[in-house]
């Protein structure tokens, strides 16, 4: 038992000596050490930056969906041109769209809207934007806030008033330096007075139009402004925890009674969040794989440098063996050096990767969060790569003949 304790103490002393020798040897070849560390550093930074950046991007998209609430259901209505039956009709009427609320007690409110892309002009300048015909419910449904004025009301109907998105507001301001409030926008020969301005709205894949670049007019007015305008999109706010499949079946049946030519597509934030989470897992694996390739390249660089070190230090290896060093001591000596290289490179790489992901978040305007998993994975793989690629040079050094090593000049 005493002998075992002494052997353990001697082993720790030897390991400590190997670390000290490794540091001295690495410092004696600064350029070579720097290049080896650089390879591991770039690889680790790639893993951390790519995976963290992917996590930040996915989280930002998920936050946009969650900000709307998971109790929404979007309906996109298309009409098949092949159906010429007697019950076919050109488009859904507003009363028919609003009647969806009566299909289930789980439907709290209905917000149909019309999306049209006719030319918009103001003060002789074309505006880059779209026309949205909507009801006042859209404001609460999409959680819109106004920076100026008011939103359209149920009293507007065909009134020539509009609410503009932030991008349209900036375009109008740039056109003639006048406050857009109270100014008129030409929509296909119809003039709409600006009654309100929407605050910058975080775009979401849930709704198929960008409200920042929209001119929102009463839905009644939109339906008569353009002969091509049609209610093809409806958003529902749900209450409780309804069975979405059953609810969608009720809605499909309702539209089939109106016209057999209608084709419905459904989307909900809850479903989109699930899809995003699945895509996030695939993206994380893909980005991690790309970063791991960089680490492998760095590991090969470490192995090459260690092989050069073994060749240059043959005489030292021969002297150590002549003085009683065992083959495992020689192997451990070079393994410690490669491990130290990977430790330094992995640590600096993790720091650099976190810094890059922070800069990405700063540039994109995202909230930054430090994810523990990417740095942990990057650092762990770095250390493993150092040991794995350092083993062959260490093994080769331990198999050298001491007599040949002493003769080496």
Short mmCIF file of C-alpha atoms in Angstrom, two decimals:
data_model
loop_
_atom_site.label_atom_id
_atom_site.label_comp_id
_atom_site.label_asym_id
_atom_site.label_seq_id
_atom_site.Cartn_x
_atom_site.Cartn_y
_atom_site.Cartn_z
CA UNK A 1 0.00 0.00 0.00
CA UNK A 2 2.89 2.34 0.86
CA UNK A 3 4.60 1.33 -2.39
CA UNK A 4 1.44 2.10 -4.36
CA UNK A 5 1.21 5.56 -2.80
CA UNK A 6 4.87 6.23 -3.60
CA UNK A 7 4.40 5.08 -7.23
CA UNK A 8 1.41 7.40 -7.56
CA UNK A 9 3.42 10.33 -6.18
CA UNK A 10 6.31 9.59 -8.54
CA UNK A 11 3.89 9.42 -11.47
CA UNK A 12 2.44 12.84 -10.62
CA UNK A 13 5.94 14.31 -10.31
CA UNK A 14 6.86 12.84 -13.71
CA UNK A 15 3.67 14.20 -15.30
CA UNK A 16 4.35 17.64 -13.87
CA UNK A 17 7.88 17.50 -15.23
CA UNK A 18 6.53 16.57 -18.66
CA UNK A 19 4.25 19.61 -18.61
CA UNK A 20 7.13 21.90 -17.67
CA UNK A 21 9.36 20.41 -20.37
CA UNK A 22 6.55 20.69 -22.93
CA UNK A 23 6.06 24.39 -22.18
CA UNK A 24 9.82 25.02 -22.50
CA UNK A 25 9.96 23.15 -25.83
CA UNK A 26 6.90 24.94 -27.22
CA UNK A 27 8.29 28.33 -26.25
CA UNK A 28 11.62 27.51 -27.88
CA UNK A 29 9.89 27.16 -31.27
CA UNK A 30 7.45 30.06 -31.09
CA UNK A 31 6.57 30.30 -34.80
CA UNK A 32 5.91 26.57 -35.14
CA UNK A 33 3.87 26.59 -31.94
CA UNK A 34 1.89 29.60 -33.15
CA UNK A 35 1.03 27.92 -36.46
CA UNK A 36 -0.08 24.71 -34.72
CA UNK A 37 -2.24 26.65 -32.25
CA UNK A 38 -3.66 28.75 -35.11
CA UNK A 39 -4.97 25.65 -36.90
CA UNK A 40 -6.82 24.42 -33.81
CA UNK A 41 -7.96 27.97 -32.96
CA UNK A 42 -9.58 28.49 -36.38
CA UNK A 43 -11.29 25.10 -36.21
CA UNK A 44 -12.67 25.63 -32.70
CA UNK A 45 -13.77 29.17 -33.52
CA UNK A 46 -15.58 27.87 -36.63
CA UNK A 47 -17.50 25.28 -34.62
CA UNK A 48 -18.50 27.74 -31.89
CA UNK A 49 -19.33 30.65 -34.22
CA UNK A 50 -21.33 28.61 -36.73
CA UNK A 51 -23.33 26.61 -34.21
CA UNK A 52 -23.93 29.63 -31.92
CA UNK A 53 -24.86 31.81 -34.91
CA UNK A 54 -27.32 29.18 -36.09
CA UNK A 55 -28.83 28.95 -32.60
CA UNK A 56 -29.18 32.74 -32.37
CA UNK A 57 -30.83 32.96 -35.81
CA UNK A 58 -33.27 30.15 -35.06
CA UNK A 59 -34.12 31.60 -31.67
CA UNK A 60 -34.79 35.01 -33.22
CA UNK A 61 -37.21 33.50 -35.76
CA UNK A 62 -38.93 31.49 -33.03
CA UNK A 63 -39.32 34.63 -30.92
CA UNK A 64 -41.03 36.37 -33.85
CA UNK A 65 -43.52 33.52 -34.16
CA UNK A 66 -44.08 33.31 -30.41
CA UNK A 67 -44.58 37.08 -30.18
CA UNK A 68 -47.74 36.70 -32.28
CA UNK A 69 -48.98 33.95 -30.02
CA UNK A 70 -49.37 30.26 -30.73
CA UNK A 71 -53.17 30.48 -30.87
CA UNK A 72 -53.36 31.72 -34.47
CA UNK A 73 -54.33 29.85 -37.61
CA UNK A 74 -53.68 31.19 -41.11
CA UNK A 75 -55.80 30.07 -44.05
CA UNK A 76 -54.69 30.55 -47.63
CA UNK A 77 -57.46 30.03 -50.18
CA UNK A 78 -56.74 29.21 -53.81
CA UNK A 79 -59.23 28.45 -56.52
CA UNK A 80 -58.80 25.70 -59.09
CA UNK A 81 -59.36 26.95 -62.63
CA UNK A 82 -60.35 23.50 -63.82
CA UNK A 83 -63.67 23.49 -61.99
CA UNK A 84 -66.46 25.02 -64.10
CA UNK A 85 -69.34 23.59 -62.09
CA UNK A 86 -72.43 25.58 -61.27
CA UNK A 87 -71.45 26.16 -57.65
CA UNK A 88 -68.12 27.77 -58.60
CA UNK A 89 -67.69 31.43 -57.76
CA UNK A 90 -64.97 33.97 -58.46
CA UNK A 91 -63.88 34.80 -54.91
CA UNK A 92 -64.94 34.73 -51.28
CA UNK A 93 -67.16 37.57 -50.14
CA UNK A 94 -66.47 39.42 -46.90
CA UNK A 95 -69.60 38.10 -45.14
CA UNK A 96 -68.61 34.54 -46.08
CA UNK A 97 -65.13 35.05 -44.64
CA UNK A 98 -66.45 36.56 -41.41
CA UNK A 99 -68.99 33.72 -41.05
CA UNK A 100 -66.10 31.33 -40.27
CA UNK A 101 -66.33 32.55 -36.68
CA UNK A 102 -69.65 30.71 -36.33
CA UNK A 103 -68.11 27.34 -37.22
CA UNK A 104 -66.62 26.70 -33.77
CA UNK A 105 -66.70 28.25 -30.27
CA UNK A 106 -62.89 27.94 -30.34
CA UNK A 107 -62.68 30.65 -33.03
CA UNK A 108 -62.37 33.93 -31.15
CA UNK A 109 -61.93 36.37 -34.03
CA UNK A 110 -61.47 36.44 -37.81
CA UNK A 111 -59.24 38.77 -39.84
CA UNK A 112 -59.58 38.35 -43.61
CA UNK A 113 -57.29 40.48 -45.75
CA UNK A 114 -56.64 41.29 -49.39
CA UNK A 115 -53.11 41.55 -50.77
CA UNK A 116 -52.69 43.53 -54.01
CA UNK A 117 -49.53 44.76 -55.71
CA UNK A 118 -50.73 47.64 -57.88
CA UNK A 119 -48.67 50.75 -58.48
CA UNK A 120 -48.49 53.27 -55.65
CA UNK A 121 -47.46 56.86 -56.29
CA UNK A 122 -46.92 59.87 -54.08
CA UNK A 123 -45.89 63.37 -55.17
CA UNK A 124 -44.96 62.02 -58.59
CA UNK A 125 -42.78 59.24 -57.16
CA UNK A 126 -43.41 55.52 -57.27
CA UNK A 127 -43.58 53.87 -53.86
CA UNK A 128 -42.18 50.42 -53.25
CA UNK A 129 -44.98 48.72 -51.37
CA UNK A 130 -48.17 46.70 -51.52
CA UNK A 131 -51.85 47.38 -50.87
CA UNK A 132 -53.45 45.51 -48.01
CA UNK A 133 -57.21 45.55 -47.62
CA UNK A 134 -57.98 44.66 -44.01
CA UNK A 135 -60.44 44.95 -41.17
CA UNK A 136 -59.58 46.66 -37.85
CA UNK A 137 -59.11 43.18 -36.31
CA UNK A 138 -55.76 42.86 -38.13
CA UNK A 139 -54.21 45.37 -35.72
CA UNK A 140 -54.77 43.25 -32.61
CA UNK A 141 -54.25 39.98 -34.49
CA UNK A 142 -50.74 40.98 -35.67
CA UNK A 143 -50.04 43.06 -32.55
CA UNK A 144 -49.40 46.23 -34.53
CA UNK A 145 -48.50 49.47 -32.77
CA UNK A 146 -48.89 52.95 -34.22
CA UNK A 147 -46.25 55.67 -34.08
CA UNK A 148 -48.68 58.27 -35.44
CA UNK A 149 -52.40 58.64 -36.00
CA UNK A 150 -54.98 55.87 -35.91
CA UNK A 151 -55.70 52.50 -37.50
CA UNK A 152 -58.62 51.92 -39.88
CA UNK A 153 -61.94 51.46 -38.09
CA UNK A 154 -65.21 49.63 -38.72
CA UNK A 155 -66.70 53.03 -39.60
CA UNK A 156 -64.35 53.54 -42.57
CA UNK A 157 -65.83 50.97 -45.00
CA UNK A 158 -65.21 52.67 -48.37
CA UNK A 159 -63.65 55.80 -46.87
CA UNK A 160 -60.43 56.94 -48.59
CA UNK A 161 -58.16 56.59 -45.56
CA UNK A 162 -55.07 54.43 -45.21
CA UNK A 163 -52.46 53.38 -42.66
CA UNK A 164 -48.87 53.03 -43.90
CA UNK A 165 -45.96 50.86 -42.83
CA UNK A 166 -42.67 52.26 -41.59
CA UNK A 167 -40.86 51.71 -44.93
CA UNK A 168 -43.58 53.51 -46.87
CA UNK A 169 -43.45 56.35 -44.32
CA UNK A 170 -39.69 56.74 -44.91
CA UNK A 171 -40.14 56.73 -48.70
CA UNK A 172 -42.79 59.46 -48.50
CA UNK A 173 -40.66 61.52 -46.16
CA UNK A 174 -37.72 61.25 -48.55
CA UNK A 175 -39.88 62.20 -51.57
CA UNK A 176 -40.67 65.78 -50.50
CA UNK A 177 -39.58 66.17 -46.85
CA UNK A 178 -43.20 66.67 -45.75
CA UNK A 179 -44.85 64.91 -42.86
CA UNK A 180 -46.77 62.04 -44.56
CA UNK A 181 -49.65 62.39 -42.08
CA UNK A 182 -52.61 63.84 -43.96
CA UNK A 183 -50.91 63.43 -47.35
CA UNK A 184 -52.55 61.45 -50.17
CA UNK A 185 -51.29 58.30 -51.91
CA UNK A 186 -52.49 57.49 -55.43
CA UNK A 187 -53.72 53.88 -55.70
CA UNK A 188 -54.79 53.27 -59.31
CA UNK A 189 -56.39 56.69 -59.62
CA UNK A 190 -57.95 56.54 -56.15
CA UNK A 191 -56.46 58.84 -53.53
CA UNK A 192 -56.14 57.66 -49.93
CA UNK A 193 -55.28 60.02 -47.10
CA UNK A 194 -52.70 58.81 -44.58
CA UNK A 195 -54.43 58.49 -41.20
CA UNK A 196 -51.77 56.54 -39.32
CA UNK A 197 -48.25 55.08 -39.37
CA UNK A 198 -47.30 51.63 -38.06
CA UNK A 199 -44.21 51.25 -35.92
CA UNK A 200 -41.45 49.01 -37.37
CA UNK A 201 -42.90 45.51 -37.43
CA UNK A 202 -40.75 42.37 -37.14
CA UNK A 203 -41.41 40.48 -40.37
CA UNK A 204 -42.74 36.97 -39.91
CA UNK A 205 -43.15 34.01 -42.25
CA UNK A 206 -46.59 33.50 -40.75
CA UNK A 207 -48.16 36.29 -42.81
CA UNK A 208 -47.24 36.45 -46.49
CA UNK A 209 -46.93 40.24 -46.77
CA UNK A 210 -44.49 42.72 -45.27
CA UNK A 211 -46.55 45.16 -43.23
CA UNK A 212 -43.58 47.56 -43.07
CA UNK A 213 -44.00 48.11 -46.81
CA UNK A 214 -47.79 48.11 -46.84
CA UNK A 215 -50.50 50.67 -47.48
CA UNK A 216 -53.44 49.34 -45.47
CA UNK A 217 -56.89 50.43 -46.60
CA UNK A 218 -60.39 49.28 -45.55
CA UNK A 219 -61.11 45.84 -47.00
CA UNK A 220 -64.37 47.07 -48.60
CA UNK A 221 -62.44 49.76 -50.44
CA UNK A 222 -59.74 47.29 -51.52
CA UNK A 223 -62.29 44.97 -53.10
CA UNK A 224 -63.59 47.73 -55.39
CA UNK A 225 -60.25 49.47 -56.05
CA UNK A 226 -58.95 46.61 -58.19
CA UNK A 227 -60.93 44.05 -60.20
CA UNK A 228 -58.26 41.47 -59.34
CA UNK A 229 -58.55 42.00 -55.57
CA UNK A 230 -59.83 38.93 -53.72
CA UNK A 231 -59.97 37.64 -50.17
CA UNK A 232 -57.45 34.83 -50.40
CA UNK A 233 -56.05 35.01 -46.87
CA UNK A 234 -57.78 34.71 -43.51
CA UNK A 235 -56.24 34.70 -40.03
CA UNK A 236 -58.08 33.20 -37.07
CA UNK A 237 -57.40 33.75 -33.39
CA UNK A 238 -58.31 30.65 -31.39
CA UNK A 239 -59.16 30.19 -27.72
CA UNK A 240 -58.78 27.15 -25.54
CA UNK A 241 -56.84 24.20 -26.90
CA UNK A 242 -58.81 23.05 -29.97
CA UNK A 243 -58.07 19.98 -32.06
CA UNK A 244 -56.52 21.65 -35.12
CA UNK A 245 -57.16 18.71 -37.43
CA UNK A 246 -60.84 18.63 -36.54
CA UNK A 247 -61.15 22.42 -36.82
CA UNK A 248 -59.45 22.43 -40.21
CA UNK A 249 -61.83 19.69 -41.40
CA UNK A 250 -64.84 21.86 -40.39
CA UNK A 251 -63.40 24.85 -42.25
CA UNK A 252 -62.68 22.77 -45.38
CA UNK A 253 -66.23 21.44 -45.36
CA UNK A 254 -67.59 24.99 -45.04
CA UNK A 255 -65.63 26.17 -48.08
CA UNK A 256 -66.63 23.11 -50.09
CA UNK A 257 -70.29 24.08 -49.55
CA UNK A 258 -69.45 27.48 -51.05
CA UNK A 259 -67.51 26.10 -54.01
CA UNK A 260 -65.87 22.80 -54.80
CA UNK A 261 -63.07 24.69 -56.55
CA UNK A 262 -61.56 26.08 -53.34
CA UNK A 263 -58.22 24.66 -52.22
CA UNK A 264 -57.23 25.49 -48.65
CA UNK A 265 -53.79 25.57 -47.01
CA UNK A 266 -53.36 25.96 -43.27
CA UNK A 267 -50.46 27.24 -41.18
CA UNK A 268 -50.17 27.95 -37.47
CA UNK A 269 -47.30 29.38 -35.37
CA UNK A 270 -47.33 26.20 -33.31
CA UNK A 271 -46.74 24.08 -36.41
CA UNK A 272 -44.12 26.49 -37.74
CA UNK A 273 -42.28 26.46 -34.40
CA UNK A 274 -42.13 22.66 -34.52
CA UNK A 275 -40.79 22.80 -38.07
CA UNK A 276 -38.21 25.39 -37.07
CA UNK A 277 -37.02 23.25 -34.16
CA UNK A 278 -36.56 20.27 -36.47
CA UNK A 279 -34.73 22.44 -39.00
CA UNK A 280 -32.58 23.85 -36.20
CA UNK A 281 -31.36 20.38 -35.27
CA UNK A 282 -30.40 19.65 -38.88
CA UNK A 283 -28.74 23.08 -39.24
CA UNK A 284 -26.77 22.61 -36.02
CA UNK A 285 -25.49 19.21 -37.17
CA UNK A 286 -24.57 20.61 -40.60
CA UNK A 287 -22.74 23.67 -39.25
CA UNK A 288 -21.03 21.56 -36.59
CA UNK A 289 -19.86 19.15 -39.31
CA UNK A 290 -18.37 22.01 -41.35
CA UNK A 291 -16.58 23.34 -38.26
CA UNK A 292 -15.34 19.85 -37.39
CA UNK A 293 -13.68 19.62 -40.83
CA UNK A 294 -11.72 22.79 -39.98
CA UNK A 295 -10.68 21.17 -36.69
CA UNK A 296 -9.52 18.02 -38.48
CA UNK A 297 -7.39 20.15 -40.81
CA UNK A 298 -5.94 21.85 -37.72
CA UNK A 299 -5.28 18.42 -36.16
CA UNK A 300 -3.37 17.30 -39.25
CA UNK A 301 -1.28 20.45 -38.91
CA UNK A 302 -0.50 19.55 -35.30
CA UNK A 303 0.52 16.03 -36.33
CA UNK A 304 2.87 17.32 -39.04
CA UNK A 305 4.50 19.77 -36.67
CA UNK A 306 4.92 17.09 -34.00
CA UNK A 307 6.51 14.73 -36.56
CA UNK A 308 9.01 17.46 -37.44
CA UNK A 309 9.66 17.93 -33.71
CA UNK A 310 10.32 14.18 -33.28
CA UNK A 311 12.84 14.23 -36.14
CA UNK A 312 14.65 17.29 -34.75
CA UNK A 313 14.80 15.89 -31.21
CA UNK A 314 16.08 12.39 -31.97
CA UNK A 315 19.32 13.00 -30.08
CA UNK A 316 17.38 14.26 -27.03
CA UNK A 317 15.19 11.12 -27.19
CA UNK A 318 18.32 8.92 -27.32
CA UNK A 319 19.86 10.69 -24.31
CA UNK A 320 16.65 10.36 -22.29
CA UNK A 321 16.47 6.63 -23.06
CA UNK A 322 20.14 6.17 -22.20
CA UNK A 323 19.50 7.81 -18.83
CA UNK A 324 16.65 5.39 -18.05
CA UNK A 325 13.55 6.91 -19.63
CA UNK A 326 11.04 4.28 -20.69
CA UNK A 327 9.23 4.21 -24.01
CA UNK A 328 5.97 5.24 -22.30
CA UNK A 329 7.79 8.31 -20.89
CA UNK A 330 8.84 9.35 -24.41
CA UNK A 331 5.32 8.73 -25.69
CA UNK A 332 3.82 10.74 -22.82
CA UNK A 333 6.27 13.60 -23.40
CA UNK A 334 5.05 14.20 -26.95
CA UNK A 335 1.41 13.54 -26.07
CA UNK A 336 1.59 16.26 -23.41
CA UNK A 337 2.96 18.72 -25.99
CA UNK A 338 0.18 17.98 -28.53
CA UNK A 339 -2.44 18.17 -25.76
CA UNK A 340 -1.11 21.55 -24.61
CA UNK A 341 -1.27 22.82 -28.20
CA UNK A 342 -4.89 21.74 -28.49
CA UNK A 343 -5.75 23.16 -25.06
CA UNK A 344 -4.34 26.58 -25.94
CA UNK A 345 -5.87 26.53 -29.43
CA UNK A 346 -9.24 25.26 -28.16
CA UNK A 347 -9.46 27.88 -25.39
CA UNK A 348 -8.56 30.78 -27.69
CA UNK A 349 -10.85 29.38 -30.40
CA UNK A 350 -13.82 29.21 -28.04
CA UNK A 351 -13.23 32.82 -26.95
CA UNK A 352 -12.93 33.95 -30.59
CA UNK A 353 -16.02 31.95 -31.62
CA UNK A 354 -18.13 33.49 -28.85
CA UNK A 355 -16.86 36.95 -29.83
CA UNK A 356 -17.79 36.36 -33.50
CA UNK A 357 -21.29 35.18 -32.56
CA UNK A 358 -21.67 38.29 -30.36
CA UNK A 359 -20.65 40.53 -33.28
CA UNK A 360 -23.16 38.73 -35.55
CA UNK A 361 -25.93 39.34 -33.01
CA UNK A 362 -24.86 42.98 -32.66
CA UNK A 363 -24.87 43.60 -36.43
CA UNK A 364 -28.23 41.85 -36.92
CA UNK A 365 -29.80 43.55 -33.91
CA UNK A 366 -30.50 40.24 -32.14
CA UNK A 367 -30.50 39.69 -28.40
CA UNK A 368 -27.26 37.87 -27.55
CA UNK A 369 -27.23 34.81 -25.34
CA UNK A 370 -24.26 32.61 -24.49
CA UNK A 371 -25.10 29.02 -25.37
CA UNK A 372 -23.09 26.58 -23.23
CA UNK A 373 -23.23 23.61 -25.63
CA UNK A 374 -21.33 25.07 -28.67
CA UNK A 375 -18.26 26.22 -26.62
CA UNK A 376 -18.26 22.94 -24.70
CA UNK A 377 -18.42 20.91 -27.92
CA UNK A 378 -15.78 23.08 -29.62
CA UNK A 379 -13.37 22.80 -26.71
CA UNK A 380 -13.92 19.05 -26.21
CA UNK A 381 -13.39 18.27 -29.89
CA UNK A 382 -10.24 20.43 -29.91
CA UNK A 383 -8.71 18.47 -27.04
CA UNK A 384 -9.70 15.15 -28.60
CA UNK A 385 -8.22 16.21 -31.96
CA UNK A 386 -4.95 17.18 -30.24
CA UNK A 387 -4.66 13.83 -28.46
CA UNK A 388 -5.79 11.80 -31.50
CA UNK A 389 -3.43 13.44 -34.01
CA UNK A 390 -0.64 13.73 -31.46
CA UNK A 391 -0.64 10.02 -30.67
CA UNK A 392 1.05 8.86 -33.89
CA UNK A 393 4.09 11.18 -33.55
CA UNK A 394 4.31 10.21 -29.85
CA UNK A 395 4.09 6.51 -30.72
CA UNK A 396 6.72 6.91 -33.46
CA UNK A 397 9.06 8.69 -31.04
CA UNK A 398 8.68 5.93 -28.44
CA UNK A 399 9.63 3.25 -31.01
CA UNK A 400 12.92 4.88 -32.02
CA UNK A 401 16.13 2.96 -31.38
CA UNK A 402 18.17 4.79 -28.69
CA UNK A 403 21.50 3.92 -30.34
CA UNK A 404 20.39 5.33 -33.72
CA UNK A 405 19.08 8.41 -31.93
CA UNK A 406 22.44 9.04 -30.21
CA UNK A 407 24.18 8.86 -33.58
CA UNK A 408 21.77 11.38 -35.09
CA UNK A 409 23.32 14.77 -35.86
#
